[in-house]
Coordinates of C-alpha atoms in Angstrom, one line a residue:
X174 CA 56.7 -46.4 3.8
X175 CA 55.9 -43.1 4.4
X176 CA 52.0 -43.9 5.0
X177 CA 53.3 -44.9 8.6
X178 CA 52.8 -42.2 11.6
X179 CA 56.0 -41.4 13.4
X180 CA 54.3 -41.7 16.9
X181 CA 54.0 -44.4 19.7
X182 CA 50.8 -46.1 18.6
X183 CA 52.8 -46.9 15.7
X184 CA 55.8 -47.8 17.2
X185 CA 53.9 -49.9 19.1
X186 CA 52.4 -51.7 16.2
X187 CA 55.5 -52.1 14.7
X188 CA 57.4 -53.5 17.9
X189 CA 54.6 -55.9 17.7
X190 CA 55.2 -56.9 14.2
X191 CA 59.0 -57.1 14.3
X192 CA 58.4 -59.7 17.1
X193 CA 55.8 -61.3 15.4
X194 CA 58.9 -61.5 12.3
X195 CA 61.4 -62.5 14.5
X196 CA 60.0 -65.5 16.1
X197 CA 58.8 -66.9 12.6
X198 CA 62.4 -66.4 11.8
X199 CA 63.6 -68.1 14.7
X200 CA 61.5 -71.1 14.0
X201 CA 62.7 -71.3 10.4
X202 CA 65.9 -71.8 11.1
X203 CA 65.2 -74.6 14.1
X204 CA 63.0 -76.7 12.0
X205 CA 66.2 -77.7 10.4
X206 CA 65.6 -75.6 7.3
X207 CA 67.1 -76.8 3.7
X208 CA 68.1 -74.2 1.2
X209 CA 66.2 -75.3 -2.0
X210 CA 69.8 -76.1 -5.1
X211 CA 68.6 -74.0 -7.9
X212 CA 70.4 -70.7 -7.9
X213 CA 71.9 -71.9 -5.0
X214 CA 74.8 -69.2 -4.2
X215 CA 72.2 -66.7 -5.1
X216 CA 69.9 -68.5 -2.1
X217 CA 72.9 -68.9 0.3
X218 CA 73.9 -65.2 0.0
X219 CA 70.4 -64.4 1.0
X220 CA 70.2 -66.5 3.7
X221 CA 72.8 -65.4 5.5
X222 CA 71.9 -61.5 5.0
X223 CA 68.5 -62.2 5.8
X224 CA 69.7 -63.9 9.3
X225 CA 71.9 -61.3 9.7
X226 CA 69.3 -58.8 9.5
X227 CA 67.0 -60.7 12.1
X228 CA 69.7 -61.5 14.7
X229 CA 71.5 -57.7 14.3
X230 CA 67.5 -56.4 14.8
X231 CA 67.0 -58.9 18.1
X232 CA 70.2 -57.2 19.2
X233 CA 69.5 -53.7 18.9
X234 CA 65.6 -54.2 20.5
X235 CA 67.2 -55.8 24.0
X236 CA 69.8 -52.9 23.3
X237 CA 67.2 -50.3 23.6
X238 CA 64.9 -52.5 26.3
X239 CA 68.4 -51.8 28.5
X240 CA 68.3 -47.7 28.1
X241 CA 70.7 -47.6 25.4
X242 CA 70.4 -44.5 22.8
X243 CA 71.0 -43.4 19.3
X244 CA 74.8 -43.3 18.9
X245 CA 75.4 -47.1 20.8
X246 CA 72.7 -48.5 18.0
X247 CA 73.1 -46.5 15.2
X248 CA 75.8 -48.9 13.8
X249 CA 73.7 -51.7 14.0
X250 CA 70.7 -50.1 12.5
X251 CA 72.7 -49.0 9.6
X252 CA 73.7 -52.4 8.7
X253 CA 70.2 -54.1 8.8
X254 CA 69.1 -50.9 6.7
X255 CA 71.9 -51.1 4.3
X256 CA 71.6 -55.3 4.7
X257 CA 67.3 -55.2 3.7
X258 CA 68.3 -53.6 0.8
X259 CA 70.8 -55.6 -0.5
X260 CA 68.7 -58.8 -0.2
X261 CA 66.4 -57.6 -2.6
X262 CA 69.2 -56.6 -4.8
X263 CA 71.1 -59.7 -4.8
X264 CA 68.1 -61.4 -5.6
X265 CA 66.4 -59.0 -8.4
X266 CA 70.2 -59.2 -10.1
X267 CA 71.0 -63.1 -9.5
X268 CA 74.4 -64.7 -10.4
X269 CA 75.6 -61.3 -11.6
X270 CA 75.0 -60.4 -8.3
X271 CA 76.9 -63.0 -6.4
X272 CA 79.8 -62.6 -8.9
X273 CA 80.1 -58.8 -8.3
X274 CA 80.1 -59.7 -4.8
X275 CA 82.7 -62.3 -5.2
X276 CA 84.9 -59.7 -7.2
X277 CA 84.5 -57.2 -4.3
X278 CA 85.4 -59.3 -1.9
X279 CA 88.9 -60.4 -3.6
X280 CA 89.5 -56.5 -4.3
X281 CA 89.0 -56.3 -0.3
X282 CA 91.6 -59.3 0.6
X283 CA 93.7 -57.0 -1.4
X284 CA 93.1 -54.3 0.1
X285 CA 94.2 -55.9 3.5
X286 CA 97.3 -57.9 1.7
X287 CA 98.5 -54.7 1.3
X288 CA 98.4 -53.7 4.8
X289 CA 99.7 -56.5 6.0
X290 CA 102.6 -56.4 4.0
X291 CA 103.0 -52.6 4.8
X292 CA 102.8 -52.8 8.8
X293 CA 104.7 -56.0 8.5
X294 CA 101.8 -58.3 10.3
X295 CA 103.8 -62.0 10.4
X296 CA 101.0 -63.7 8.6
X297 CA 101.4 -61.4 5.1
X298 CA 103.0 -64.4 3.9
X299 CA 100.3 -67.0 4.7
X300 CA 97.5 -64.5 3.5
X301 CA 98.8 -64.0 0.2
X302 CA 99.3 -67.6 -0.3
X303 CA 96.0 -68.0 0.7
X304 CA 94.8 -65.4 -1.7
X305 CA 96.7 -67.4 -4.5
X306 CA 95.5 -70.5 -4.2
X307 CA 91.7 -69.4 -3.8
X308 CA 92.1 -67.1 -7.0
X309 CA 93.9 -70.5 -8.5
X310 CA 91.2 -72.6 -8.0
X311 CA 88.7 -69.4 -8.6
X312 CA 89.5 -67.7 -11.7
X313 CA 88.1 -64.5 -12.7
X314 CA 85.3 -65.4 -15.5
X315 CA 85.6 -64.4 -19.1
X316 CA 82.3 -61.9 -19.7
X317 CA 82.1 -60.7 -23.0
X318 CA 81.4 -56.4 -23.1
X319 CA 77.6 -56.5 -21.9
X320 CA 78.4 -59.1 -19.1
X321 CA 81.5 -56.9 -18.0
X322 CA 79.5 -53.4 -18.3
X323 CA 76.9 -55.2 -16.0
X324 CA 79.8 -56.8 -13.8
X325 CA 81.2 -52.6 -13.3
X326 CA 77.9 -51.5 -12.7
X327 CA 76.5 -54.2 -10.1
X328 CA 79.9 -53.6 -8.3
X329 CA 79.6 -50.0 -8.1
X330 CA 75.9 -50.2 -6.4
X331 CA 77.2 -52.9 -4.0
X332 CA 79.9 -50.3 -3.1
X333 CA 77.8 -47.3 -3.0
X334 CA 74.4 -47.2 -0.9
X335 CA 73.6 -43.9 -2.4
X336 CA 73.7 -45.4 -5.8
X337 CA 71.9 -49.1 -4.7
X338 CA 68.9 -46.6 -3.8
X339 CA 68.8 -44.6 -7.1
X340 CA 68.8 -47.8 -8.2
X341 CA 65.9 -48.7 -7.1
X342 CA 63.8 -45.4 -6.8
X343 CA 64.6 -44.8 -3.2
X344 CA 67.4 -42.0 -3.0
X345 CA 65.0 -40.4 -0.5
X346 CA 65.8 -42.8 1.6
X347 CA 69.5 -41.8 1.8
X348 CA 69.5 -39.2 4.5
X349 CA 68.4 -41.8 6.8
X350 CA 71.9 -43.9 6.1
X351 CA 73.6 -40.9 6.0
X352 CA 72.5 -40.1 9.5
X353 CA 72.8 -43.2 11.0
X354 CA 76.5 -43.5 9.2
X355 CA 77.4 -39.7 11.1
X356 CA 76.8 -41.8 14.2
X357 CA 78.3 -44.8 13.2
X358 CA 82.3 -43.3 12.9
X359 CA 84.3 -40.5 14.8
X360 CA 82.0 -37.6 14.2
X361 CA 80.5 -34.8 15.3
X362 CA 77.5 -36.1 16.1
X363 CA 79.2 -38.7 18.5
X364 CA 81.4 -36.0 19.9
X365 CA 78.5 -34.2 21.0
X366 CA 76.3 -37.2 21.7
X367 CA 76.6 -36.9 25.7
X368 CA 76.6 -33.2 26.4
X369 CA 73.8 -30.9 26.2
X370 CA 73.6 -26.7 26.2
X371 CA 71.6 -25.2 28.6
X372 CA 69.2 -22.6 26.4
X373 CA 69.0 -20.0 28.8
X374 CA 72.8 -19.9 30.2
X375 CA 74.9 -21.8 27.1
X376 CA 76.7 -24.0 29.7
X377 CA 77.4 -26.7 28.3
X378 CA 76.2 -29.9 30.6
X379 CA 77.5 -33.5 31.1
X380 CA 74.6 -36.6 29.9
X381 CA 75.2 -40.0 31.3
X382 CA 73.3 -41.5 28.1
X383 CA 72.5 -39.8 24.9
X384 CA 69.1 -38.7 23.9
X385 CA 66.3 -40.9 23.4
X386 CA 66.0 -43.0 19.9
X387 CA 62.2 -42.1 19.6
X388 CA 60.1 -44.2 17.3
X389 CA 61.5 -43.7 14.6
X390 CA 64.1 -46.8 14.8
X391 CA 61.6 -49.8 15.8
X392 CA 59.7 -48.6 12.4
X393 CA 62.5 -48.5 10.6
X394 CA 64.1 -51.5 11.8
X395 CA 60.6 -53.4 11.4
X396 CA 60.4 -52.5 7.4
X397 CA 63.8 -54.1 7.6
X398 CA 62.8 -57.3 8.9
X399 CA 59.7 -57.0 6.3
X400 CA 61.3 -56.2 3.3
X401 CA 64.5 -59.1 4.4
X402 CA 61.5 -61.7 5.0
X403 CA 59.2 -61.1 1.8
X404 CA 62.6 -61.2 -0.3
X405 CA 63.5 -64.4 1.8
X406 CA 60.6 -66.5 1.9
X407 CA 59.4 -67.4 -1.8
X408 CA 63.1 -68.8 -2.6
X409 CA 62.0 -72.0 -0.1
X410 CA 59.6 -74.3 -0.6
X411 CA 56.3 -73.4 0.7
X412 CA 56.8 -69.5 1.2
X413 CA 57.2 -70.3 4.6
X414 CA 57.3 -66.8 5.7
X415 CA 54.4 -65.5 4.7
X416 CA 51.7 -65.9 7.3
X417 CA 54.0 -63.7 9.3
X418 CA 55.0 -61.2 7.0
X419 CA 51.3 -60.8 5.6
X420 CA 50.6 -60.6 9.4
X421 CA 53.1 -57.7 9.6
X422 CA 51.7 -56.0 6.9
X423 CA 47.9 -56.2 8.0
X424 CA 49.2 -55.2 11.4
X425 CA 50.7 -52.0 10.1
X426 CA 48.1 -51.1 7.6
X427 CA 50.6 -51.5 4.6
X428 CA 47.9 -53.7 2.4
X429 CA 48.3 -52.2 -1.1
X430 CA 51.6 -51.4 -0.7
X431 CA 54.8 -51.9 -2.3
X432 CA 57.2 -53.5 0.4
X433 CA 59.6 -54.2 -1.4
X434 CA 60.9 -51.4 -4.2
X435 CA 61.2 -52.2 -8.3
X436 CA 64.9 -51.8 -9.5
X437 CA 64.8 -49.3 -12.2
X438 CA 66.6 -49.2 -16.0

């Protein structure tokens, strides 16, 4: 996406869009919309990333209407960034996919048994009974040395961004995630956030709100909403989508374009 201008004419453009994306979204979902059944985890997994994406987007727009900054959204734009991407990924891989996701998630609750047992949290008990019976009912699948070499590898891109975007020809795109993530946990970037140094005297000065976003983030977060939606809409029946997202694209100049990137070997 680097044909787009990093300037308010095309900030502009792409407020417009992101709108325009949201509102389609928006009437998706209240026309009582029915996921199609074939590759249906695949599908539900989608669908909720992709709403996440539009309703965490929503949110960070009437954020930044209200004169909040960088390190208040920075948070939220890292998880529809990191989210767009992993729709597309989820989708291009399929089952293998949702079972690599399934097997990170139970290496979480894990995790977080662990804790529980260590800090001695009263519900341990209940958690890891819990944990049993879903893993009862849910047992890890037999996959033969391809299937499991795939299995490792899916769950090491859904675990890494960095390697997600190699992936998929886009480890340029990293530096933004990286920045948004120095902004998104105790840093130094969000210890400095609110202060400012004079040029001429060095004093170091007080700000009531950190400095401006710039244009950058409603681009950004409108190629989010693009990518989600174009990954989104041709899994249910009629595309429905795509008047708005080839809307989006027209609007923005992107005909021609890739929107959405290849996975690579």
């Amino acid at each position: 996406m680097t044909e787009l201008a990093d300037d308010k004419e095309t900030a502009e453009r792409a407020r417009a869009a992101a709108s325009l994306l949201l509102e389609a979204g928006d009437r998706l979902v209240a026309s009582h919309l029915s996921l199609p059944v074939e590759n249906y985890k695949v599908v539900l997994g989608v669908y909720s990333w992709w709403r996440l994406v539009n309703r965490t987007s929503a949110a960070v727009l009437l954020l930044v209407d209200n004169g909040y900054t960088a390190p208040e959204v920075a948070p939220l734009m890292r998880n529809i960034f990191n989210h767009a991407y992993a729709i597309n990924w989820l989708v291009d891989n399929g089952e293998a996919a949702v079972d690599a996701l399934v097997s990170v998630g139970a290496g979480e609750r894990e995790k977080l048994q662990g804790w529980l047992d260590r800090t001695g949290w009263p519900i341990a008990a209940q958690y890891r009974a819990e944990i049993d019976a879903y893993t009862a009912a849910n047992p890890e699948p037999v996959r033969d040395g391809a299937a499991e070499a795939l299995h490792k590898r899916l769950k090491d891109e859904l675990g890494n961004v960095a390697t997600m975007l190699e992936r998929y020809g886009s480890a340029d795109i990293y530096p933004v995630y990286k920045h948004l993530s120095g902004m998104s946990h105790t840093s130094v970037q969000t210890a400095s956030a609110y202060l400012a140094q004079d040029a001429s005297s060095g004093d170091v000065q007080v700000r009531s709100t950190a400095v401006d976003l710039g244009y950058a983030y409603v681009i950004q977060l409108t190629i989010a909403l693009l990518q989600a939606a174009h990954v989104f809409s041709p899994l249910l029946d009629g595309d429905p989508l795509r008047p708005a997202v080839d809307q989006a694209i027209a609007d923005l100049g992107l005909e021609g374009l890739q929107v959405v990137p290849t996975r690579t070997p």
